[in-house]
């Protein structure tokens, strides 16, 4: 029997209800639990993310060093352009304006509260550089 029953990634933010809308739409998921200070989303494939209220939340500043990367999400997708359009329509924004080329074919974005995430065509196999 496993010691850990389930895992969930928790992102702190000022307005979890608003950020939950972004992730529900992006992941095509459902709200699986909600309280006054936390909303949990579960995607169709079982991925779980929770948004927790932090009254002192400040957006990460990645890639700048001050208040840098605190958490990072990666989503493997088939069509970077289509998912990018969806991210932007939901209030996300690109972090880097570069062509998705090379072995990883990835693009960086921020959700509406400033948390960074990456869309990529393949899962990474090398360690993070820098």
Short mmCIF file of C-alpha atoms in Angstrom, two decimals, residues 3-130:
data_model
loop_
_atom_site.label_atom_id
_atom_site.label_comp_id
_atom_site.label_asym_id
_atom_site.label_seq_id
_atom_site.Cartn_x
_atom_site.Cartn_y
_atom_site.Cartn_z
CA UNK A 3 2.17 5.85 1.83
CA UNK A 4 0.99 8.83 -0.22
CA UNK A 5 -2.60 8.57 -1.45
CA UNK A 6 -2.60 11.53 -3.80
CA UNK A 7 -0.62 14.59 -4.73
CA UNK A 8 -1.71 18.07 -5.61
CA UNK A 9 0.25 21.11 -6.72
CA UNK A 10 -0.77 24.19 -4.74
CA UNK A 11 -0.21 27.72 -6.04
CA UNK A 12 -0.63 30.69 -3.71
CA UNK A 13 -2.47 33.68 -5.14
CA UNK A 14 -4.57 36.65 -4.09
CA UNK A 15 -7.82 35.49 -5.73
CA UNK A 16 -8.13 31.70 -5.98
CA UNK A 17 -11.66 31.82 -7.41
CA UNK A 18 -10.54 33.88 -10.40
CA UNK A 19 -7.40 31.82 -11.00
CA UNK A 20 -9.47 28.62 -10.77
CA UNK A 21 -11.48 29.75 -13.82
CA UNK A 22 -8.25 29.97 -15.85
CA UNK A 23 -7.06 26.47 -14.87
CA UNK A 24 -10.51 24.85 -15.18
CA UNK A 25 -10.74 26.08 -18.76
CA UNK A 26 -7.11 25.36 -19.69
CA UNK A 27 -7.19 21.82 -18.26
CA UNK A 28 -10.82 21.22 -19.23
CA UNK A 29 -11.20 20.18 -15.63
CA UNK A 30 -13.75 20.35 -12.87
CA UNK A 31 -13.77 21.95 -9.46
CA UNK A 32 -13.33 19.03 -7.08
CA UNK A 33 -13.25 20.93 -3.79
CA UNK A 34 -13.66 24.53 -2.68
CA UNK A 35 -13.56 26.51 0.53
CA UNK A 36 -13.36 30.24 1.18
CA UNK A 37 -9.59 30.14 0.79
CA UNK A 38 -8.83 27.25 -1.55
CA UNK A 39 -10.15 25.86 -4.83
CA UNK A 40 -9.03 22.51 -6.21
CA UNK A 41 -9.28 21.54 -9.88
CA UNK A 42 -9.05 18.02 -11.28
CA UNK A 43 -8.44 17.44 -14.98
CA UNK A 44 -9.87 14.54 -16.98
CA UNK A 45 -6.53 12.69 -16.75
CA UNK A 46 -6.43 13.06 -12.95
CA UNK A 47 -3.98 15.98 -12.65
CA UNK A 48 -4.83 18.03 -9.56
CA UNK A 49 -4.01 21.66 -8.87
CA UNK A 50 -5.18 23.80 -5.97
CA UNK A 51 -5.22 27.57 -5.71
CA UNK A 52 -4.77 28.84 -2.15
CA UNK A 53 -5.52 32.36 -0.97
CA UNK A 54 -2.49 34.31 0.24
CA UNK A 55 -3.35 37.86 1.23
CA UNK A 56 0.31 38.85 0.76
CA UNK A 57 0.79 37.08 -2.58
CA UNK A 58 3.16 38.69 -5.03
CA UNK A 59 3.60 37.26 -8.52
CA UNK A 60 6.87 35.45 -9.21
CA UNK A 61 9.26 37.55 -11.27
CA UNK A 62 10.85 34.77 -13.34
CA UNK A 63 13.11 35.07 -15.29
CA UNK A 64 14.36 38.04 -13.23
CA UNK A 65 16.27 36.96 -10.09
CA UNK A 66 14.22 38.93 -7.53
CA UNK A 67 11.29 36.91 -6.18
CA UNK A 68 12.20 34.35 -8.81
CA UNK A 69 10.68 31.04 -9.85
CA UNK A 70 8.73 29.56 -6.96
CA UNK A 71 6.88 26.81 -8.80
CA UNK A 72 6.73 25.81 -12.42
CA UNK A 73 4.09 23.85 -14.29
CA UNK A 74 4.70 21.97 -17.51
CA UNK A 75 1.94 20.84 -19.84
CA UNK A 76 2.67 18.47 -22.74
CA UNK A 77 0.55 19.40 -25.77
CA UNK A 78 0.21 18.39 -29.40
CA UNK A 79 -0.45 21.81 -30.93
CA UNK A 80 1.51 24.69 -29.37
CA UNK A 81 -0.22 27.35 -31.47
CA UNK A 82 -3.74 26.19 -30.60
CA UNK A 83 -3.01 25.94 -26.88
CA UNK A 84 -1.27 29.33 -26.94
CA UNK A 85 -4.39 30.92 -28.40
CA UNK A 86 -6.43 29.28 -25.62
CA UNK A 87 -4.04 30.45 -22.88
CA UNK A 88 -4.19 34.05 -24.12
CA UNK A 89 -7.98 33.98 -24.51
CA UNK A 90 -8.20 32.89 -20.85
CA UNK A 91 -6.05 35.80 -19.63
CA UNK A 92 -2.60 34.19 -19.66
CA UNK A 93 0.36 35.91 -21.28
CA UNK A 94 3.55 34.82 -23.04
CA UNK A 95 6.77 35.19 -21.05
CA UNK A 96 9.13 34.73 -23.96
CA UNK A 97 8.63 35.64 -27.58
CA UNK A 98 10.68 33.02 -29.39
CA UNK A 99 10.01 30.44 -32.03
CA UNK A 100 9.27 26.98 -30.69
CA UNK A 101 12.01 25.00 -32.34
CA UNK A 102 14.60 22.44 -31.38
CA UNK A 103 14.23 19.17 -29.52
CA UNK A 104 12.02 20.50 -26.70
CA UNK A 105 9.79 22.81 -28.69
CA UNK A 106 8.54 24.77 -25.71
CA UNK A 107 7.02 28.15 -24.86
CA UNK A 108 6.77 29.96 -21.52
CA UNK A 109 3.65 31.69 -20.19
CA UNK A 110 2.23 33.22 -17.03
CA UNK A 111 -1.26 32.58 -15.70
CA UNK A 112 -3.43 35.60 -14.76
CA UNK A 113 -1.84 35.71 -11.27
CA UNK A 114 1.73 35.60 -12.66
CA UNK A 115 2.69 31.95 -12.06
CA UNK A 116 4.89 30.66 -14.86
CA UNK A 117 4.26 27.52 -16.83
CA UNK A 118 5.60 25.88 -19.96
CA UNK A 119 3.82 24.30 -22.89
CA UNK A 120 5.98 21.75 -24.65
CA UNK A 121 5.60 19.07 -27.28
CA UNK A 122 7.73 16.50 -25.47
CA UNK A 123 8.51 15.80 -21.84
CA UNK A 124 11.95 17.02 -20.73
CA UNK A 125 14.69 14.48 -20.14
CA UNK A 126 17.65 16.76 -19.30
CA UNK A 127 18.18 18.74 -16.10
CA UNK A 128 17.24 22.43 -15.95
CA UNK A 129 20.06 24.66 -17.13
CA UNK A 130 20.41 28.05 -15.43
#
